Amino acid sequence: MMTASGRETTRIGRIAVWTLLLGGGTLFIFPFFWTVTTALKTWEQANAYPPVWIPKPFQWINFYTAWTTLPQPFHVFVVNTYVIAALSTLGTVLSSALVAYGFARFRFKGRDALFLVLLSTMMLPGQVTMIPVFVMWNKLHLVDTFAPLILPSWFASAFSVFLFRQFFMTISRELDEAAMIDGCSYFGIWWRIILPLSRPAIITIVILSFIDGWNDFMGPLIYLNSLKHYTVSIALNMFQDQFYTRLDLLMAASLIHIVPVIALFFAAQRYFIKGISMTGLKG
Amino acid sequence: MSLALEKRQLSTRASLYLRTDAWGYLFILPWVIGFLLFTIGPMLISLALSFTTYDLSEVRYAGLHNYHYLLGRDPLFWKSLANTAIYVAFSVPLGLTGSLLLAMLLDTNARGISIFRTVYYLPSLTPAVASSLLWMWLLHPDIGIINFALRHLGVTHPPGWLQSESWALPSMVLMSLWGIGGARMIIFLAGLQGISEHYYEAAKIDGANAWRRFLHITLPLITPVIFFNLVLGVIGAFQVFTNAYIMTEGGPNNATLFYALYLYRNAFVYFKMGRASAMAWILFAILFVFTFIQFRRSRRWVHYEGGE
Amino acid sequence: MGKVWKALSVVLLAAPIAWYFAGSIPAGNQSRKTVVRYMAWGYPAQLKTDRELIKVFESQPENSDIAVEFIMAPMQSYYDKVQLMLASGTAPDVIRVNPDHFASYVRLGFFKDLEPFMQADATYNPDDIFKVARDRALYKGHHYGVGVLFTTMLCYYNKTLFQKAGVKDPWQRYEEHKWDWDDFLEAAKSLTVYDSDGRPIQYGTNIRGGVDNLCKFILGRGGQLVSPDGKLSLVNSPIAVDCVSWMNDLVWKWHVSPTLTQSALSVFEFESGRIAMELDSSGESPRLRESITSFLWDVAPCPGTGNGRMPSHESHVLVMNAAAKEPEGAWRFMKFMTSPVAERILGCKLRRCIPTRRSVAFSEEYLSADRAPYNMRAFIAGVDDPQQQIVYDPKWSEWTLEWRAHLDELFLGTKSPRQAMDEAAANIDLILSGETD
């Protein structure tokens, strides 16, 4: 087994690592375990003390209740959330990678100052710009559509630009220069050299961006008015209005919310394979 | 090599640097357009508002009054700033170290590692609604699991956690730790994976041990990512809001009144939008100065293979 | 094979997006109806009724030219959204707000004066509406809204527990005119049971430290919260301190209520069957009706008689946006929502709230119930008595939050009532005098 320091560990080293991972893993999975088991409990069991560890029988009906209680069938919310998350992820990845390329590879006047400006957009708490931003979208007649939630991502996100920039700057310039000599355009270098070498970064942004879009609450709350446009996070909140004392149902509803992203995350792991991407030229 | 070929190569190199200006601007254009369209207007408006009293219906010019009040006469301003600063001072270093360690442990191709990575990431995936309920449950002084366990271990008076004035803030820091398997860790992981095996092999051949390999190869090569997580970690931690909003409402007795929560209150509960805008820009100033300093200092410790 | 998987996954990823856009091609504005936008909160069951009511309204022949667009938001963030919409000029025509926000927003000029509509409309009959409900919508002597979601404070009690203890329950005491705060305390003491380990099995009651309830308690006892000129806080006045101490004693002296800590996280909710009596809003009864299955329960008016009674009735307000696009249509909708037809559906059929109209509230249909709670008369007990209502002054939000911080210290047992309230009053005075502006 190869670790970060790149050498086969000793038996003891391996045992130590796996023990740590298992120990920490139990700790970290415990709350999730609790969520799942509580979702399968009856209400009395959920409130019991001393705590009920594993309920018998499993109340699968809780999931059904959570799914069907809202006036709109739940799958509508799921589709809405997916559309928003997927389209904004696509936009984020493409535009941020492009912009980061500009910051990472080119020297132009005001570059560092502009980069600081980019970062500074993350430093102002959103609450004070909420009203002017909302007014703007309203003037464009785009309230109660998905546009305010998707369009801005197509103009690069500061977080993603920063991340891509850091990654791009670890790629040796010699590759660029070799490509240029072969007649590649700047755009071609970006598409054929930089991007493929940045696979871990791209996958990271895809995961983070999608999850962000999936879990976003404030955005949909502010910009969406019709029930049929609502997203899963809003539905979950409305569900909470009625069932705020029913821990079992709340946990069931929350699980419905997070299972898709867990699946996405797990599936994306196959791209986090050590040794596939190389930043060096030699070897 | 023929003279003509050399000349062509030289001119290509030269043009690489000569034409870069225009192209750089072109590539960052999407962001510039977006910034001008969506961001700068509202930012400037909020700056202007900070010099007014705006209660959602009328705007009155107030000069520096908001700033004077906050910095000079508002005990809650300083309390919320202190609470937040303490939170940042603990959660950021702890979080960074934890994430990095975790990323290193998870940086293998061993079978089943995806399961572990997912398990560690789970807490970050849970929406605030569920995770706050969960934590309130876990930290419940009477029936919560944590105190249940503590009592079994012999602690007779376990802490009151979220209900106790002295333990509420530490509870918040504790809760932030569960995010060490989250985004930060994934980013560290991506950074670690970008390090070519070749370096390690070369070092092994030179006889370097694990610790030295970490110190001289791993660490320097992931400084770009450390820098990223540090800067964004501080920016993010200073704006901590959700947990306090949902779980404690800033209490007990303002022990968890974070800066962003107090700001929200001024804006949406007291209708003091001008005051809230001033708070926002004070925070902006703090974060800007911090980030600027970090960027300057980064020249000394951050190593980019591709050069600046 | 790899290429097939790739193609398949792209299709899978893109399909929902295509489906969404296909489905959302607008059908075009088929009808040329006037659109009235209406905003309210509620959980799913409540929202269903609002939609039913809207359907009834739209099907009325005189209102067939109106289509109501219903905007709803989760309760927790409802006012964030309302505020944003009001501030940006995009608010709906008709909005439901609670008394607290009504007072704040009407002062800022966001709502329309409804007097002109009321005068001009001969079919609008406010005569049989309870004064308490009407007065809530007053601002500077004019009606700026109509009362909706009329509620009262009730004493929910667990009949099963009272039967087990062999003690008279609150309704019986009320009927016998022996239902004062001392009786309440005595009942609470009889119904607090600990097991052999000293662990509480059930509590007589559960005070929650809620500011509104505390205010009503103080007002009911004849106290005031703020001086008439609005400049001085009276939370440290003898009556107020007395009230706060009494509440606190329930927890720390007589141990008939769980501490704030213990009751955090709905462990000691009324539905859990571990609380014998709970003072709460009548708005909780629909939810309880659905969720309580393991014991018998009912309601009684709050303790206290005559002048000692809490001003228990409270009304939400349905307002018209000052910038409403369709004021005439909006008025018709508002009139409908407070008409006997709508009230019978809301109050009698759904039992979500108390009808604001006498004719409906005193009707057999409302007062007889086929499911718990059966003591419907508790809902209208004292509705015509003079009730000293909470005055939501301009600094209400700010000073009550300040008060809450000190109450925290008090209810957690770290400070004495006198001390905490004196400190609170000192800080609140600063707020009231505008020092913190």
PDB file of C-alpha atoms in Angstrom, chain C residues 170-288:
ATOM      1  CA  PRO C 170     -58.582  22.191  34.694  1.00  0.00           C
ATOM      2  CA  TRP C 171     -61.936  22.169  32.897  1.00  0.00           C
ATOM      3  CA  GLN C 172     -63.702  20.887  35.983  1.00  0.00           C
ATOM      4  CA  ARG C 173     -62.005  23.527  38.083  1.00  0.00           C
ATOM      5  CA  TYR C 174     -62.935  26.180  35.562  1.00  0.00           C
ATOM      6  CA  GLU C 175     -66.573  25.172  35.633  1.00  0.00           C
ATOM      7  CA  GLU C 176     -66.515  25.313  39.403  1.00  0.00           C
ATOM      8  CA  HIS C 177     -64.946  28.769  39.248  1.00  0.00           C
ATOM      9  CA  LYS C 178     -61.877  27.539  41.125  1.00  0.00           C
ATOM     10  CA  TRP C 179     -59.278  28.091  38.469  1.00  0.00           C
ATOM     11  CA  ASP C 180     -56.821  30.684  39.665  1.00  0.00           C
ATOM     12  CA  TRP C 181     -53.061  30.631  39.464  1.00  0.00           C
ATOM     13  CA  ASP C 182     -52.885  29.078  42.906  1.00  0.00           C
ATOM     14  CA  ASP C 183     -55.173  26.300  41.726  1.00  0.00           C
ATOM     15  CA  PHE C 184     -52.931  25.887  38.743  1.00  0.00           C
ATOM     16  CA  LEU C 185     -49.892  25.533  40.950  1.00  0.00           C
ATOM     17  CA  GLU C 186     -51.655  23.050  43.187  1.00  0.00           C
ATOM     18  CA  ALA C 187     -52.689  20.941  40.207  1.00  0.00           C
ATOM     19  CA  ALA C 188     -49.157  21.083  38.825  1.00  0.00           C
ATOM     20  CA  LYS C 189     -47.736  19.888  42.122  1.00  0.00           C
ATOM     21  CA  SER C 190     -50.136  16.940  42.286  1.00  0.00           C
ATOM     22  CA  LEU C 191     -49.160  15.896  38.820  1.00  0.00           C
ATOM     23  CA  THR C 192     -45.418  16.018  39.019  1.00  0.00           C
ATOM     24  CA  VAL C 193     -44.075  12.543  39.567  1.00  0.00           C
ATOM     25  CA  TYR C 194     -40.514  11.367  40.031  1.00  0.00           C
ATOM     26  CA  ASP C 195     -39.334   7.806  39.979  1.00  0.00           C
ATOM     27  CA  SER C 196     -37.288   6.106  42.653  1.00  0.00           C
ATOM     28  CA  ASP C 197     -34.038   7.356  41.127  1.00  0.00           C
ATOM     29  CA  GLY C 198     -35.176  10.937  41.381  1.00  0.00           C
ATOM     30  CA  ARG C 199     -35.666  11.080  37.645  1.00  0.00           C
ATOM     31  CA  PRO C 200     -38.766  12.944  36.471  1.00  0.00           C
ATOM     32  CA  ILE C 201     -41.420  10.724  34.938  1.00  0.00           C
ATOM     33  CA  GLN C 202     -43.821  13.519  34.306  1.00  0.00           C
ATOM     34  CA  TYR C 203     -44.132  17.169  35.054  1.00  0.00           C
ATOM     35  CA  GLY C 204     -47.154  19.214  36.021  1.00  0.00           C
ATOM     36  CA  THR C 205     -46.409  21.830  33.429  1.00  0.00           C
ATOM     37  CA  ASN C 206     -43.744  23.203  31.150  1.00  0.00           C
ATOM     38  CA  ILE C 207     -42.899  26.872  31.051  1.00  0.00           C
ATOM     39  CA  ARG C 208     -40.943  27.695  28.001  1.00  0.00           C
ATOM     40  CA  GLY C 209     -39.444  31.068  28.647  1.00  0.00           C
ATOM     41  CA  GLY C 210     -41.307  32.506  25.689  1.00  0.00           C
ATOM     42  CA  VAL C 211     -41.414  36.272  25.767  1.00  0.00           C
ATOM     43  CA  ASP C 212     -44.941  36.702  24.448  1.00  0.00           C
ATOM     44  CA  ASN C 213     -46.473  34.435  27.065  1.00  0.00           C
ATOM     45  CA  LEU C 214     -44.557  36.183  29.789  1.00  0.00           C
ATOM     46  CA  CYS C 215     -45.798  39.565  28.563  1.00  0.00           C
ATOM     47  CA  LYS C 216     -49.384  38.370  28.617  1.00  0.00           C
ATOM     48  CA  PHE C 217     -48.922  37.010  32.082  1.00  0.00           C
ATOM     49  CA  ILE C 218     -47.620  40.332  33.313  1.00  0.00           C
ATOM     50  CA  LEU C 219     -50.333  42.304  31.571  1.00  0.00           C
ATOM     51  CA  GLY C 220     -52.984  39.998  32.978  1.00  0.00           C
ATOM     52  CA  ARG C 221     -51.757  40.675  36.461  1.00  0.00           C
ATOM     53  CA  GLY C 222     -52.133  44.361  35.895  1.00  0.00           C
ATOM     54  CA  GLY C 223     -48.507  45.127  35.131  1.00  0.00           C
ATOM     55  CA  GLN C 224     -47.017  47.116  32.268  1.00  0.00           C
ATOM     56  CA  LEU C 225     -43.973  46.484  30.153  1.00  0.00           C
ATOM     57  CA  VAL C 226     -43.090  49.944  29.018  1.00  0.00           C
ATOM     58  CA  SER C 227     -43.998  53.309  30.513  1.00  0.00           C
ATOM     59  CA  PRO C 228     -46.786  55.212  28.737  1.00  0.00           C
ATOM     60  CA  ASP C 229     -44.347  57.642  27.152  1.00  0.00           C
ATOM     61  CA  GLY C 230     -42.390  54.694  25.796  1.00  0.00           C
ATOM     62  CA  LYS C 231     -39.127  55.791  27.337  1.00  0.00           C
ATOM     63  CA  LEU C 232     -38.756  53.651  30.419  1.00  0.00           C
ATOM     64  CA  SER C 233     -38.738  49.913  30.748  1.00  0.00           C
ATOM     65  CA  LEU C 234     -40.953  48.471  33.427  1.00  0.00           C
ATOM     66  CA  VAL C 235     -39.604  44.929  33.392  1.00  0.00           C
ATOM     67  CA  ASN C 236     -38.177  45.546  36.819  1.00  0.00           C
ATOM     68  CA  SER C 237     -41.422  46.909  38.237  1.00  0.00           C
ATOM     69  CA  PRO C 238     -42.709  44.944  41.244  1.00  0.00           C
ATOM     70  CA  ILE C 239     -45.491  43.237  39.310  1.00  0.00           C
ATOM     71  CA  ALA C 240     -43.218  42.221  36.461  1.00  0.00           C
ATOM     72  CA  VAL C 241     -40.539  40.906  38.779  1.00  0.00           C
ATOM     73  CA  ASP C 242     -43.200  39.036  40.716  1.00  0.00           C
ATOM     74  CA  CYS C 243     -44.489  37.394  37.565  1.00  0.00           C
ATOM     75  CA  VAL C 244     -41.053  36.429  36.349  1.00  0.00           C
ATOM     76  CA  SER C 245     -40.144  35.051  39.778  1.00  0.00           C
ATOM     77  CA  TRP C 246     -43.316  33.061  39.944  1.00  0.00           C
ATOM     78  CA  MET C 247     -42.591  31.490  36.554  1.00  0.00           C
ATOM     79  CA  ASN C 248     -39.066  30.804  37.628  1.00  0.00           C
ATOM     80  CA  ASP C 249     -40.207  29.261  40.879  1.00  0.00           C
ATOM     81  CA  LEU C 250     -42.210  26.734  38.943  1.00  0.00           C
ATOM     82  CA  VAL C 251     -38.884  25.378  37.783  1.00  0.00           C
ATOM     83  CA  TRP C 252     -36.485  25.956  40.631  1.00  0.00           C
ATOM     84  CA  LYS C 253     -38.592  26.149  43.765  1.00  0.00           C
ATOM     85  CA  TRP C 254     -41.525  23.853  43.269  1.00  0.00           C
ATOM     86  CA  HIS C 255     -39.947  21.726  40.541  1.00  0.00           C
ATOM     87  CA  VAL C 256     -43.178  21.293  38.658  1.00  0.00           C
ATOM     88  CA  SER C 257     -41.662  22.200  35.318  1.00  0.00           C
ATOM     89  CA  PRO C 258     -38.569  20.964  33.515  1.00  0.00           C
ATOM     90  CA  THR C 259     -35.731  23.413  33.134  1.00  0.00           C
ATOM     91  CA  LEU C 260     -35.137  25.061  29.786  1.00  0.00           C
ATOM     92  CA  THR C 261     -32.253  22.700  29.356  1.00  0.00           C
ATOM     93  CA  GLN C 262     -34.288  19.610  30.009  1.00  0.00           C
ATOM     94  CA  SER C 263     -37.081  20.589  27.708  1.00  0.00           C
ATOM     95  CA  ALA C 264     -34.830  21.533  24.838  1.00  0.00           C
ATOM     96  CA  LEU C 265     -35.375  19.405  21.797  1.00  0.00           C
ATOM     97  CA  SER C 266     -38.999  18.504  22.342  1.00  0.00           C
ATOM     98  CA  VAL C 267     -38.384  15.869  24.939  1.00  0.00           C
ATOM     99  CA  PHE C 268     -41.100  17.243  27.135  1.00  0.00           C
ATOM    100  CA  GLU C 269     -43.585  18.241  24.520  1.00  0.00           C
ATOM    101  CA  PHE C 270     -47.194  17.917  25.444  1.00  0.00           C
ATOM    102  CA  GLU C 271     -47.567  15.081  22.919  1.00  0.00           C
ATOM    103  CA  SER C 272     -45.017  13.038  24.751  1.00  0.00           C
ATOM    104  CA  GLY C 273     -47.569  12.436  27.442  1.00  0.00           C
ATOM    105  CA  ARG C 274     -45.163  13.569  30.119  1.00  0.00           C
ATOM    106  CA  ILE C 275     -46.599  16.996  30.721  1.00  0.00           C
ATOM    107  CA  ALA C 276     -49.902  17.348  32.546  1.00  0.00           C
ATOM    108  CA  MET C 277     -50.742  20.928  31.596  1.00  0.00           C
ATOM    109  CA  GLU C 278     -49.308  23.259  29.047  1.00  0.00           C
ATOM    110  CA  LEU C 279     -50.227  26.843  28.282  1.00  0.00           C
ATOM    111  CA  ASP C 280     -49.991  27.280  24.573  1.00  0.00           C
ATOM    112  CA  SER C 281     -51.662  28.864  21.587  1.00  0.00           C
ATOM    113  CA  SER C 282     -54.881  27.399  20.252  1.00  0.00           C
ATOM    114  CA  GLY C 283     -53.096  27.249  16.910  1.00  0.00           C
ATOM    115  CA  GLU C 284     -51.397  24.093  18.089  1.00  0.00           C
ATOM    116  CA  SER C 285     -54.614  22.161  18.416  1.00  0.00           C
ATOM    117  CA  PRO C 286     -54.911  20.941  14.808  1.00  0.00           C
ATOM    118  CA  ARG C 287     -51.422  19.480  14.979  1.00  0.00           C
ATOM    119  CA  LEU C 288     -52.093  17.898  18.335  1.00  0.00           C
TER     120      LEU C 288
END
